[in-house]
Coordinates of C-alpha atoms in Angstrom, one line a residue:
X1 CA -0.4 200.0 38.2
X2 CA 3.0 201.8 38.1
X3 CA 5.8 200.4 37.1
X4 CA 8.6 200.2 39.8
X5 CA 10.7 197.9 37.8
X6 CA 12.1 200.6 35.4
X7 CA 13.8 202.8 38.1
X8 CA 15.6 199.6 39.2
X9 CA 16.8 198.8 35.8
X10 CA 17.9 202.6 35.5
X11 CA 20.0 202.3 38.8
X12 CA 21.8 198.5 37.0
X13 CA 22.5 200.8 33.7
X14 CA 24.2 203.8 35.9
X15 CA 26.7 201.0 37.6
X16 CA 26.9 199.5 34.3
X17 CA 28.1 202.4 33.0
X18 CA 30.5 203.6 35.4
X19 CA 32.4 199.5 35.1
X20 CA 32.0 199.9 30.8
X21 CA 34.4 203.3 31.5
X22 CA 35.8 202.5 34.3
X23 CA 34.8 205.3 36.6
X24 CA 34.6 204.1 40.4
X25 CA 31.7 205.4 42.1
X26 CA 34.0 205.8 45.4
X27 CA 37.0 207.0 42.9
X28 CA 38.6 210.5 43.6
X29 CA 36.9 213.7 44.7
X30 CA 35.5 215.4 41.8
X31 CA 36.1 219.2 40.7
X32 CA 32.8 220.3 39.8
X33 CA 32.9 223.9 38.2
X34 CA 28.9 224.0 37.6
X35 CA 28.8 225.5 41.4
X36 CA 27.1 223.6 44.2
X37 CA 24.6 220.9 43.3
X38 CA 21.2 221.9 44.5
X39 CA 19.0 220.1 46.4
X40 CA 14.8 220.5 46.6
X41 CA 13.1 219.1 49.6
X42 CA 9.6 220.3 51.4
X43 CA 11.2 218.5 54.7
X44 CA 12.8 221.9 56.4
X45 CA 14.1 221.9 59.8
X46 CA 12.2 222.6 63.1
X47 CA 16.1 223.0 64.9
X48 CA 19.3 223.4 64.3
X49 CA 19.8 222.1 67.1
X50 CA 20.0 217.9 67.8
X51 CA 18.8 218.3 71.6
X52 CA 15.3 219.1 70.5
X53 CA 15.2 217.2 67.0
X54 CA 13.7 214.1 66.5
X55 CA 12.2 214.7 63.3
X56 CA 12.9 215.8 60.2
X57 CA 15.9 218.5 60.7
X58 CA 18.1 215.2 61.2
X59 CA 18.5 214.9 57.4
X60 CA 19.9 218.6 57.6
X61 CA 21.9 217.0 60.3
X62 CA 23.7 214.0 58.7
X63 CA 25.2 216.5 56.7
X64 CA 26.7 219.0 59.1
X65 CA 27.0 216.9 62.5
X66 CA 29.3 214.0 63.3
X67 CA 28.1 210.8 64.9
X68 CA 30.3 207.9 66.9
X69 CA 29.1 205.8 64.4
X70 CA 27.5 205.8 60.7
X71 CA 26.8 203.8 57.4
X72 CA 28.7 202.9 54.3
X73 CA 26.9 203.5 51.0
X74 CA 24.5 201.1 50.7
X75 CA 25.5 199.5 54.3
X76 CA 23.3 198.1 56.8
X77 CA 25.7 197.7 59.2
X78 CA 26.9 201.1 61.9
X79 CA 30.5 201.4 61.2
X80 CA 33.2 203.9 63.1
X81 CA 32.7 207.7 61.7
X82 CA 33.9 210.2 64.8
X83 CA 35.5 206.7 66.4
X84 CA 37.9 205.1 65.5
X85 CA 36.3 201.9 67.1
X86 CA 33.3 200.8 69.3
X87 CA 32.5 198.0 71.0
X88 CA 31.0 196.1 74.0
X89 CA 33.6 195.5 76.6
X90 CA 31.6 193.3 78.7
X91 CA 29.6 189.8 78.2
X92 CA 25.7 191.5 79.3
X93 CA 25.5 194.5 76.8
X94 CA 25.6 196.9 79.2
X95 CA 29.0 198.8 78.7
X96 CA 30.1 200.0 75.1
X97 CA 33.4 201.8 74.4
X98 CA 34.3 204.1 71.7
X99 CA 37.5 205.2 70.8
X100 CA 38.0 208.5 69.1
X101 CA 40.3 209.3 65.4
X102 CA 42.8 211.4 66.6
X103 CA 42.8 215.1 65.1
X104 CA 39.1 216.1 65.0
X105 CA 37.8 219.7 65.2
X106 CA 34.6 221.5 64.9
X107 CA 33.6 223.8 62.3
X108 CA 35.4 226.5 64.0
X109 CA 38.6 225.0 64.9
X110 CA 38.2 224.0 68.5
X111 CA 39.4 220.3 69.4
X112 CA 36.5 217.5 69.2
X113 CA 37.4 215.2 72.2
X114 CA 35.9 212.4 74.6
X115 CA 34.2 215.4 77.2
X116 CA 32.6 216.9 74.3
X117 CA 31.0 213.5 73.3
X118 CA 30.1 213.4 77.2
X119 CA 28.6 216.7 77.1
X120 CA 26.8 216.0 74.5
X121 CA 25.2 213.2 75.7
X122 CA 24.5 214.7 78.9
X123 CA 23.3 217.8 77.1
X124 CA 20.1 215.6 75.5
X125 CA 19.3 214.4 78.9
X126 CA 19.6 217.9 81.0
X127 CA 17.5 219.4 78.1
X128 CA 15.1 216.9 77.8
X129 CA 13.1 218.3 75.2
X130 CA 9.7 216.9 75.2
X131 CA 9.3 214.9 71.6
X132 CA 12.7 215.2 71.5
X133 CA 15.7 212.8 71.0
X134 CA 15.7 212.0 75.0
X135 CA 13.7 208.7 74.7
X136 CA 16.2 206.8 72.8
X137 CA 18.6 207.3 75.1
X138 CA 16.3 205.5 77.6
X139 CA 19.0 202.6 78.6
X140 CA 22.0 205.2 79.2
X141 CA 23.1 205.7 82.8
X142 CA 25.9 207.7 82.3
X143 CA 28.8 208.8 79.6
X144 CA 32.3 208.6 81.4
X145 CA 35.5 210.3 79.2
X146 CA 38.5 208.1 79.6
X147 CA 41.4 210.8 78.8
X148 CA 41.3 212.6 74.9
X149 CA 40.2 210.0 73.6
X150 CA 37.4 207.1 74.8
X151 CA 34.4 207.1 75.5
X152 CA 32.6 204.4 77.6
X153 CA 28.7 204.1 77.9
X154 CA 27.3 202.9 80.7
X155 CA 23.5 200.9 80.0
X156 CA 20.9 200.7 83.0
X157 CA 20.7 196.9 81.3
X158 CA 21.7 195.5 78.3
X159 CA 20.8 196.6 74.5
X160 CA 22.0 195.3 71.9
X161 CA 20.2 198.1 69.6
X162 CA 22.4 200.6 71.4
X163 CA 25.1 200.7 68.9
X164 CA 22.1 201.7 66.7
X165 CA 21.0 204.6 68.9
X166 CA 24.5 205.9 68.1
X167 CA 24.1 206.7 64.4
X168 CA 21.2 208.6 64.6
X169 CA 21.9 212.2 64.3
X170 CA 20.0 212.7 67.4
X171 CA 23.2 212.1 68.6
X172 CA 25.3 214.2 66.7
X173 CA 28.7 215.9 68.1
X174 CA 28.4 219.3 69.6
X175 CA 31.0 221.9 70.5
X176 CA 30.7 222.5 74.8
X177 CA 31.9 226.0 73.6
X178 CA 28.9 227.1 71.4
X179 CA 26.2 225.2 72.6
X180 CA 24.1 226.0 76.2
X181 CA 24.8 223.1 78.6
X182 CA 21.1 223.6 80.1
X183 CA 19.0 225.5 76.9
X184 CA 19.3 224.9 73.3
X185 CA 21.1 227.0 71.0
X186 CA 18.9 229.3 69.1
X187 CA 21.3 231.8 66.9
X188 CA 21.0 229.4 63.6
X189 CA 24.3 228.7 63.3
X190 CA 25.6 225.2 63.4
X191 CA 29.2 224.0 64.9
X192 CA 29.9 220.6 63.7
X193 CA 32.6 217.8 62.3
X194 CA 30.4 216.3 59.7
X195 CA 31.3 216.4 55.9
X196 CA 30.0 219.6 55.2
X197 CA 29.6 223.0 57.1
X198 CA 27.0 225.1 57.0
X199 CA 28.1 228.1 55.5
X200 CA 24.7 229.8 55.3
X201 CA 21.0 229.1 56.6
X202 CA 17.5 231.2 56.0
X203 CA 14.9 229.0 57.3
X204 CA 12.1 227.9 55.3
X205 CA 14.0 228.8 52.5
X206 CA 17.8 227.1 52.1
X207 CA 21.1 225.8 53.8
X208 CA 24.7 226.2 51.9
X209 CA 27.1 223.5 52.6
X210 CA 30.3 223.6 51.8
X211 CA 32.8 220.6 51.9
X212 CA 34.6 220.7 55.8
X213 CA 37.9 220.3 54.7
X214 CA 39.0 218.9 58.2
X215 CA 36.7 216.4 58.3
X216 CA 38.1 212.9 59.4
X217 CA 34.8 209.9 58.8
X218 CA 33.3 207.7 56.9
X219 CA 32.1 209.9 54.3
X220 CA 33.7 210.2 50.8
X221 CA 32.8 213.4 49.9
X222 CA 32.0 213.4 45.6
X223 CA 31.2 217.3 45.2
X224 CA 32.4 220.7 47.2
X225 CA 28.8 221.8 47.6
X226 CA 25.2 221.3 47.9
X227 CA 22.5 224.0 48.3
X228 CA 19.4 222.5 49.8
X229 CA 16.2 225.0 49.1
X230 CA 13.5 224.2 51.0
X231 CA 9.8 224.4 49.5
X232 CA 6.3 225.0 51.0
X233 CA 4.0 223.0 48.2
X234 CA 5.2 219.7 46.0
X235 CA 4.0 221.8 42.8
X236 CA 6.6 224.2 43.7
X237 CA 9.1 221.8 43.9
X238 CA 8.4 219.6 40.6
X239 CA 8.3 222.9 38.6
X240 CA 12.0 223.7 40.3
X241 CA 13.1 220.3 38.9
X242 CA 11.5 220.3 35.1
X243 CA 13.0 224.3 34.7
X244 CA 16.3 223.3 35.9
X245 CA 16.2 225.6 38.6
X246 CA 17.3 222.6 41.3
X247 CA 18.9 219.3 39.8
X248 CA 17.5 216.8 42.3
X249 CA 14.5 216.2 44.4
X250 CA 13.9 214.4 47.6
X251 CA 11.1 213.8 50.1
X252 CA 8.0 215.8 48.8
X253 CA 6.9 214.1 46.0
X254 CA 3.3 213.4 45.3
X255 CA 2.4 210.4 44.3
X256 CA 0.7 212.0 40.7
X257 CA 4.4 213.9 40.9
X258 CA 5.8 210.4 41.0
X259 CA 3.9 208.6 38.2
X260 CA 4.2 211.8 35.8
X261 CA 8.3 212.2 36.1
X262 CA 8.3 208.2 35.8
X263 CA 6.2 208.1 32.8
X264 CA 7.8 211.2 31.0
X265 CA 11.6 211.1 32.5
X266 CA 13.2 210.9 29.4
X267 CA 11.3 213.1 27.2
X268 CA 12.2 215.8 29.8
X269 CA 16.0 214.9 30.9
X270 CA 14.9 213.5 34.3
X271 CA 15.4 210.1 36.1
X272 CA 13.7 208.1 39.1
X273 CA 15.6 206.1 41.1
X274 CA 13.5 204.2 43.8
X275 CA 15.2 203.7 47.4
X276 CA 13.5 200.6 49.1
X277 CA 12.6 202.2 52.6
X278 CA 11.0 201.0 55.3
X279 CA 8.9 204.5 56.0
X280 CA 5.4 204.3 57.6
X281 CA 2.6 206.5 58.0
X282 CA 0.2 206.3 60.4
X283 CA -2.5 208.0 63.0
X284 CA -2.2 209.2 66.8
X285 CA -5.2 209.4 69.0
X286 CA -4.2 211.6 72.1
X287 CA -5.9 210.0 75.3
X288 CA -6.1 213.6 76.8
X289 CA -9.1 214.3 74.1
X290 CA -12.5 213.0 75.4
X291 CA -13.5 211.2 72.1
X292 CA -9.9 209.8 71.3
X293 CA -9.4 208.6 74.6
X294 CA -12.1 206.2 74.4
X295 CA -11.0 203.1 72.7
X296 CA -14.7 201.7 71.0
X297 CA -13.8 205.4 69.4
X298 CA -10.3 204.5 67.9
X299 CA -11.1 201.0 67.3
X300 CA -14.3 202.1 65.3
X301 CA -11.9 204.7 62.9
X302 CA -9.5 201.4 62.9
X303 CA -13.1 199.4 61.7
X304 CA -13.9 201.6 59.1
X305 CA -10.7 203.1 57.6
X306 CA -10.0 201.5 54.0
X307 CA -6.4 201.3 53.6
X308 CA -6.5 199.6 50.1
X309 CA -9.2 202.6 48.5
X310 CA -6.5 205.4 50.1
X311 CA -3.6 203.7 48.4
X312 CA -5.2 203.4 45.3
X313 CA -7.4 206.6 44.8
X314 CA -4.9 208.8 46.2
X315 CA -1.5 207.2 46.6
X316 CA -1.8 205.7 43.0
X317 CA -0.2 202.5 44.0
X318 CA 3.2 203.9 45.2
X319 CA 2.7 202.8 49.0
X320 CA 0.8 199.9 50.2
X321 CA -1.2 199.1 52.7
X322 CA 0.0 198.6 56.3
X323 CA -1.8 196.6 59.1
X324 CA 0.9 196.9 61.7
X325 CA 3.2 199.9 63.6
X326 CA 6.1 197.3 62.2
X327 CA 6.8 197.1 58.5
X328 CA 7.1 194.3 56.3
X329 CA 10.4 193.7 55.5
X330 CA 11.5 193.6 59.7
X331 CA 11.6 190.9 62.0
X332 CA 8.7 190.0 63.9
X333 CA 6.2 192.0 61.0
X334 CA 2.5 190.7 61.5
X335 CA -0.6 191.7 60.2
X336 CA -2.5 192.2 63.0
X337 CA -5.0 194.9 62.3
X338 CA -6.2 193.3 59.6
X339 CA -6.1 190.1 61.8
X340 CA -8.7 191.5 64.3
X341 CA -10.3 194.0 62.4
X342 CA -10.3 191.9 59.1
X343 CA -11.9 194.3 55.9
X344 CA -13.6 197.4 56.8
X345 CA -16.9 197.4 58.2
X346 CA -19.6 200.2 58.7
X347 CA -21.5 197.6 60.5
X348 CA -18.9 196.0 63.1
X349 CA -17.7 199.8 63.6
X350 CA -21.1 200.8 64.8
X351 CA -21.8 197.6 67.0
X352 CA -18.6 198.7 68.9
X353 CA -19.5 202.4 69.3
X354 CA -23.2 201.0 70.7
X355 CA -21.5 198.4 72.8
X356 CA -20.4 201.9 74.8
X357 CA -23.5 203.5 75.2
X358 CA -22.2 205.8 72.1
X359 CA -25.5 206.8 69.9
X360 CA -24.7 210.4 67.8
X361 CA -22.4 210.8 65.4
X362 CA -18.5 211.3 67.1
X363 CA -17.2 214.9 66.6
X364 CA -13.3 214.3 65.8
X365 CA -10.7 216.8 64.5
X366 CA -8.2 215.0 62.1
X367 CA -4.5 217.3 61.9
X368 CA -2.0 217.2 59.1
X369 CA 0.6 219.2 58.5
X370 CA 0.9 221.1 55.3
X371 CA 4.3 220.9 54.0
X372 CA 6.4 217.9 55.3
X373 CA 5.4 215.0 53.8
X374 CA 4.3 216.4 50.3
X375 CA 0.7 217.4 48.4
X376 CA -0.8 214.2 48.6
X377 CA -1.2 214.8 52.5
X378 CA -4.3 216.8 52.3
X379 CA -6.0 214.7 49.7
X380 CA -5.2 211.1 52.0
X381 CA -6.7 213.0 54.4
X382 CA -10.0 214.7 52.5
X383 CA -10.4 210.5 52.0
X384 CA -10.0 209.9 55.3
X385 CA -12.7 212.5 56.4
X386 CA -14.6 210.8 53.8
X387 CA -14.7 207.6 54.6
X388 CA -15.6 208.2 58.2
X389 CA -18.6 210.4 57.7
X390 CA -19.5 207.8 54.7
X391 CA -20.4 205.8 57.7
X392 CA -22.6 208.0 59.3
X393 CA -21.2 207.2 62.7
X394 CA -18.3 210.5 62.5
X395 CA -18.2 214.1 61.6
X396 CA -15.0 214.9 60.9
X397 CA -13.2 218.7 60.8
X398 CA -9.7 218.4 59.3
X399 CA -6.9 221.1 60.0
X400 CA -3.3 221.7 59.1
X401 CA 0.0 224.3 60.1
X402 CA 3.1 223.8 58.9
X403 CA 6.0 221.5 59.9
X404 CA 7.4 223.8 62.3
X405 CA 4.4 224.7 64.3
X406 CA 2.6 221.7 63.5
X407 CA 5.4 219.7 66.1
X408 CA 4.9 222.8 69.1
X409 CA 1.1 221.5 68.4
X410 CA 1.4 218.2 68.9
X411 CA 4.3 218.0 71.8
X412 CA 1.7 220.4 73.8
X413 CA -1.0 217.9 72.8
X414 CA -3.2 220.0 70.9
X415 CA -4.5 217.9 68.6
X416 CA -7.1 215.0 69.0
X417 CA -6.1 212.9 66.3
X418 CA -2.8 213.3 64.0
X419 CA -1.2 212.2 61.4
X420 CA 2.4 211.2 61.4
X421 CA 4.8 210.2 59.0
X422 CA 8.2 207.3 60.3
X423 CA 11.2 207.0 59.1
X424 CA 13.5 204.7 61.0
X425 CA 16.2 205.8 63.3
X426 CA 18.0 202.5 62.4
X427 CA 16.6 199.9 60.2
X428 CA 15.2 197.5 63.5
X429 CA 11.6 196.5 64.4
X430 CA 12.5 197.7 67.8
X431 CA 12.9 201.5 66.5
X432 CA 8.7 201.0 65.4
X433 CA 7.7 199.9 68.8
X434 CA 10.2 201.8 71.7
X435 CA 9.9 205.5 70.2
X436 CA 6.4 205.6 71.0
X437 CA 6.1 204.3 74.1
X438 CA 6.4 205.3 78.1
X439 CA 6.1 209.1 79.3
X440 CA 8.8 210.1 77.1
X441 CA 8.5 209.4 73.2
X442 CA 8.5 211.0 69.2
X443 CA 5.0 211.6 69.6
X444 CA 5.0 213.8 72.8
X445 CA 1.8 212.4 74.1
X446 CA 2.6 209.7 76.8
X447 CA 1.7 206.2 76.2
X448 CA 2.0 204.0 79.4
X449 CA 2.9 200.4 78.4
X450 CA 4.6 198.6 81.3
X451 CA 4.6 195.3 79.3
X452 CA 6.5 196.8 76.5
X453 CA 8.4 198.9 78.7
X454 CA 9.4 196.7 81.2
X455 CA 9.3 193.2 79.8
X456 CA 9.3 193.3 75.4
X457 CA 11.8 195.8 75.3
X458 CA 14.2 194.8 77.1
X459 CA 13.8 190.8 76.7
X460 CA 14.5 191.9 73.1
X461 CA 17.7 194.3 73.1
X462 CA 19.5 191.5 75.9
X463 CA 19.7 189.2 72.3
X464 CA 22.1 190.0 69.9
X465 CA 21.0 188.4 67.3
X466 CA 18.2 190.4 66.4
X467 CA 16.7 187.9 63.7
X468 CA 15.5 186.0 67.3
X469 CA 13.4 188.6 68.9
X470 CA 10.6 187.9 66.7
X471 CA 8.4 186.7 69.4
X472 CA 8.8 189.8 71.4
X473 CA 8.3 192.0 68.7
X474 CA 5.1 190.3 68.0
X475 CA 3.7 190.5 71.0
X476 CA 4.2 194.2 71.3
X477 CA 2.4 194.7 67.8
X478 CA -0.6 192.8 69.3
X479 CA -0.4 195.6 72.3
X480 CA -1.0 198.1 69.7
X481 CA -3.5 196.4 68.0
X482 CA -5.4 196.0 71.4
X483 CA -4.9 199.6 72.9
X484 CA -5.5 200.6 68.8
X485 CA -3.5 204.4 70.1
X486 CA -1.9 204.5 67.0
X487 CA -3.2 203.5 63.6
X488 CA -0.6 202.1 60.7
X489 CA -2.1 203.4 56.9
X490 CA 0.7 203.1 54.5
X491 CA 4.2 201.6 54.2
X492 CA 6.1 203.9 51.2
X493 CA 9.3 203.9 49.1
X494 CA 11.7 207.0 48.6
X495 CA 11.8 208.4 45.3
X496 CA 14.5 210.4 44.2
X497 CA 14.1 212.9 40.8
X498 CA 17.1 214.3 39.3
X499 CA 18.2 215.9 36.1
X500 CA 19.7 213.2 34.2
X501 CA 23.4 214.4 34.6
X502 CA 23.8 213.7 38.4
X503 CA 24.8 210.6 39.4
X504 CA 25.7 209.0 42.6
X505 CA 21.8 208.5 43.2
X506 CA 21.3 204.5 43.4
X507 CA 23.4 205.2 47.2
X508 CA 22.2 208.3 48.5
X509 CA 19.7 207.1 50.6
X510 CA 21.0 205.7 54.5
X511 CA 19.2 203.1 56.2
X512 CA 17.3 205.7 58.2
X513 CA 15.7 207.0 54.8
X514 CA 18.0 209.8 55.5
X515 CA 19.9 211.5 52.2
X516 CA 23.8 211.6 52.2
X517 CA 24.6 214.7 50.1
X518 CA 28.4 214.2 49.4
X519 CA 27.3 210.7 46.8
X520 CA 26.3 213.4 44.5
X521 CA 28.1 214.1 41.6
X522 CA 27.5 215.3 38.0
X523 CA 28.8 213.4 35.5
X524 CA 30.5 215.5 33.5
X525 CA 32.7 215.4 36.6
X526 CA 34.2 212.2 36.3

């Protein structure tokens, strides 16, 4: 079983550390002669661009953009970053003001005011990139700019996740002046307000930030720069980390990487600190392929899939198993895969497929993509393929591309069945259920759902107090359960491997799994 405990106790002796010698963690900026701090991750952009991007270029993103709003280290709770203050202004949710800190600028010196927020905002919605960021803006009628300085959101009804919506970097700031009001900006150059600019960028390969020395936010910036190289393989990565070549690694491990760098961290200079994360991974059938659209076909895979054997064989016990599109930890979390399914069956599987008139064996191609979510992908997957044609009742081919192409293949709906990997936009049950659903959603393969659409949904965001939409969020779960269009596996932690002289790690990770590069620090810095 491995040991989880241990990382924990390593992030209690950093903080008691830093109170024994009384270094603050938030203290003064640090000059760090070493050069930048560097930064491996297998999770390279698709875009530079936040009109198209609701993936994994975000985490690029929180670096180098500027949002309304954002989170403290180790908050839960959005707080003013490009505003000054944000609010609701009315008693139904539906209109929420922001006012703007006076003095900000773009990367290249032109003013950051209320019509650039508007045209950013607008920009998403002209665009409307398919699989892109347009679906959470689904309850925004229109931006209006009040003078330099406010902004006032208008909502078709009320939603009380909207304030939410607003840290993602989906929504990032954008200058009107460099970026296409009706096409995305291709060039690969970046023109933000966040903490860092992006002084260089050779994709697939690495982004140079530099510390924006006009930045006005939240962030209190703990180093002057961070290289972040991007790798192809998790071996690549590791071997980066243990020859000092990088100095810390996040999102690529494999789980074997995980266990090995746990169990000989201090025999080789390194540390594991573990983030507590509500990621998920999980399957997509598209309904436009002839076997995935029929659902004795999905709820057969969702019959025989063994959830517990994948954790265990090939996860080695860092993720655990996940019976619902909502993970534990959330409001309104249920089981309900394992409810109606119950353990996994060869012979309940093949009573469903006859039940349909469905005799031979069912011809599915299973996608992955290569390089995003680390090596163990194509092993969970080689089990996957396994335990299907174990049954007799599937043959299964399994295929991959990489992250960049791998999203063009799925937003055109190439692929039968895929695999996709979650991490929250904000840390709410309603950010598992709404990005999935209607014609617009993160998987780009429409998903009709009138009762979650029209009736869950918004029953839910007109409550404020979101520890009360439990019902709601239930019922939705049991939707997916039913229409069984998308298949929870796994619900995971974040790891993050560094050499043992960086500090800063036990905060780096944002509620939307999402790492904050300026609470990086060596400590020979302090």
């Amino acid at each position: 079983m491995f040991n989880r405990n241990r990382s924990l106790q390593q992030v209690a002796a950093i903080v008691s550390i830093s109170l024994v010698a009384g270094c603050s963690l938030l203290g003064e900026e640090s000059s760090d002669d070493a050069g930048p701090i560097v930064v491996g991750t297998t999770s390279a952009p698709s875009t530079l661009d936040p009109a198209a991007s609701w993936d994994s270029s975000w985490e690029l993103f929180r670096n180098v953009y500027q949002t309304l709003l954002n989170y403290s280290p180790g908050g839960t709770t959005p707080e003013p970053d490009a505003a000054e203050s944000c609010e609701f202004t009315d008693t139904t949710s539906t209109v929420y003001s922001c006012k703007l800190r006076e003095g900000l600028k773009f990367s290249n010196g032109h003013t950051l005011d209320a019509e650039a927020v508007k045209y950013s905002f607008d920009r998403i919605k002209k665009i409307n990139v398919n699989g892109g960021p347009t679906g959470l803006l689904g309850t925004l009628s229109r931006v209006q700019a009040k003078g330099d300085r406010e902004v006032i959101f208008h909502l078709s009804q009320p939603d009380a996740t909207f304030p939410l919506v607003l840290t993602t970097p989906a929504m990032s700031i954008v200058d009107p002046e460099d970026y296409p009001e009706n096409a995305l900006r291709e060039d690969g150059k970046i023109s933000g307000s966040g903490p860092y600019n992006l002084d260089s960028y050779e994709e697939g390969e690495k982004a140079t930030l530099v510390r924006n020395g006009s930045y006005k936010g939240i962030a209190d910036l703990k180093n002057d720069a961070v290289t972040i190289r991007y790798f192809p393989q998790s071996s690549e990565l590791v071997k980066a980390l243990k020859n000092k070549e990088i100095s810390v690694v996040y999102r690529g491990l494999g789980a074997s990487d995980t266990v090995d760098i746990e169990t000989n961290q201090q025999k080789e200079g390194l540390q594991l600190v573990e983030n507590p994360t509500t990621e998920i991974s999980y399957l997509v059938f598209n309904p436009s392929d002839p076997w995935a659209a029929k659902p004795a076909v999905r709820k057969a895979i969702a019959q025989i899939v063994d959830r517990s054997a994948l954790v265990h064989k090939v996860y080695k016990d860092t993720v655990e198993p996940l019976y619902s599109m909502v993970p534990a930890g959330l409001t309104g979390h249920t089981t309900g895969f394992f409810d109606d399914f119950g353990d996994p069956s060869v012979a309940k599987a093949k009573k469903l497929l006859r039940e349909e008139g469905i005799t031979e064996r069912v011809p599915l191609t299973l996608w992955y993509t290569s390089d995003r979510y680390g090596s163990t992908t194509k092993p969970a997957f080689e089990e996957l393929k396994q335990q299907l044609e174990a049954s007799g009742l599937f043959t299964i081919t399994l295929k991959s591309r990489p992250w960049k192409t791998y999203v063009k293949g799925y937003q055109n709906g190439e692929y039968p069945v895929f695999g996709r990997g979650w991490f929250p936009d904000f840390n709410d049950a309603d950010n598992f259920i709404a990005p999935f659903v209607g014609e617009q959603n993160a998987l780009g393969t429409p998903y009709e759902s009138p009762e979650i659409t029209g009736k869950l949904l918004p029953e839910s965001r007109a409550e404020g107090d979101r520890a009360a939409v439990a019902k709601q969020i239930e019922a939705a779960q049991q939707i997916f359960v039913d229409d069984a269009r998308l298949l929870p596996l796994w619900q995971g932690k974040q790891y993050v491997a560094a050499d043992e002289e960086i500090a800063g790690l036990e905060k780096v990770i944002d509620p939307a799994t999402m790492m904050t590069m300026w609470e990086l620090y060596r400590k020979t810095s302090w």
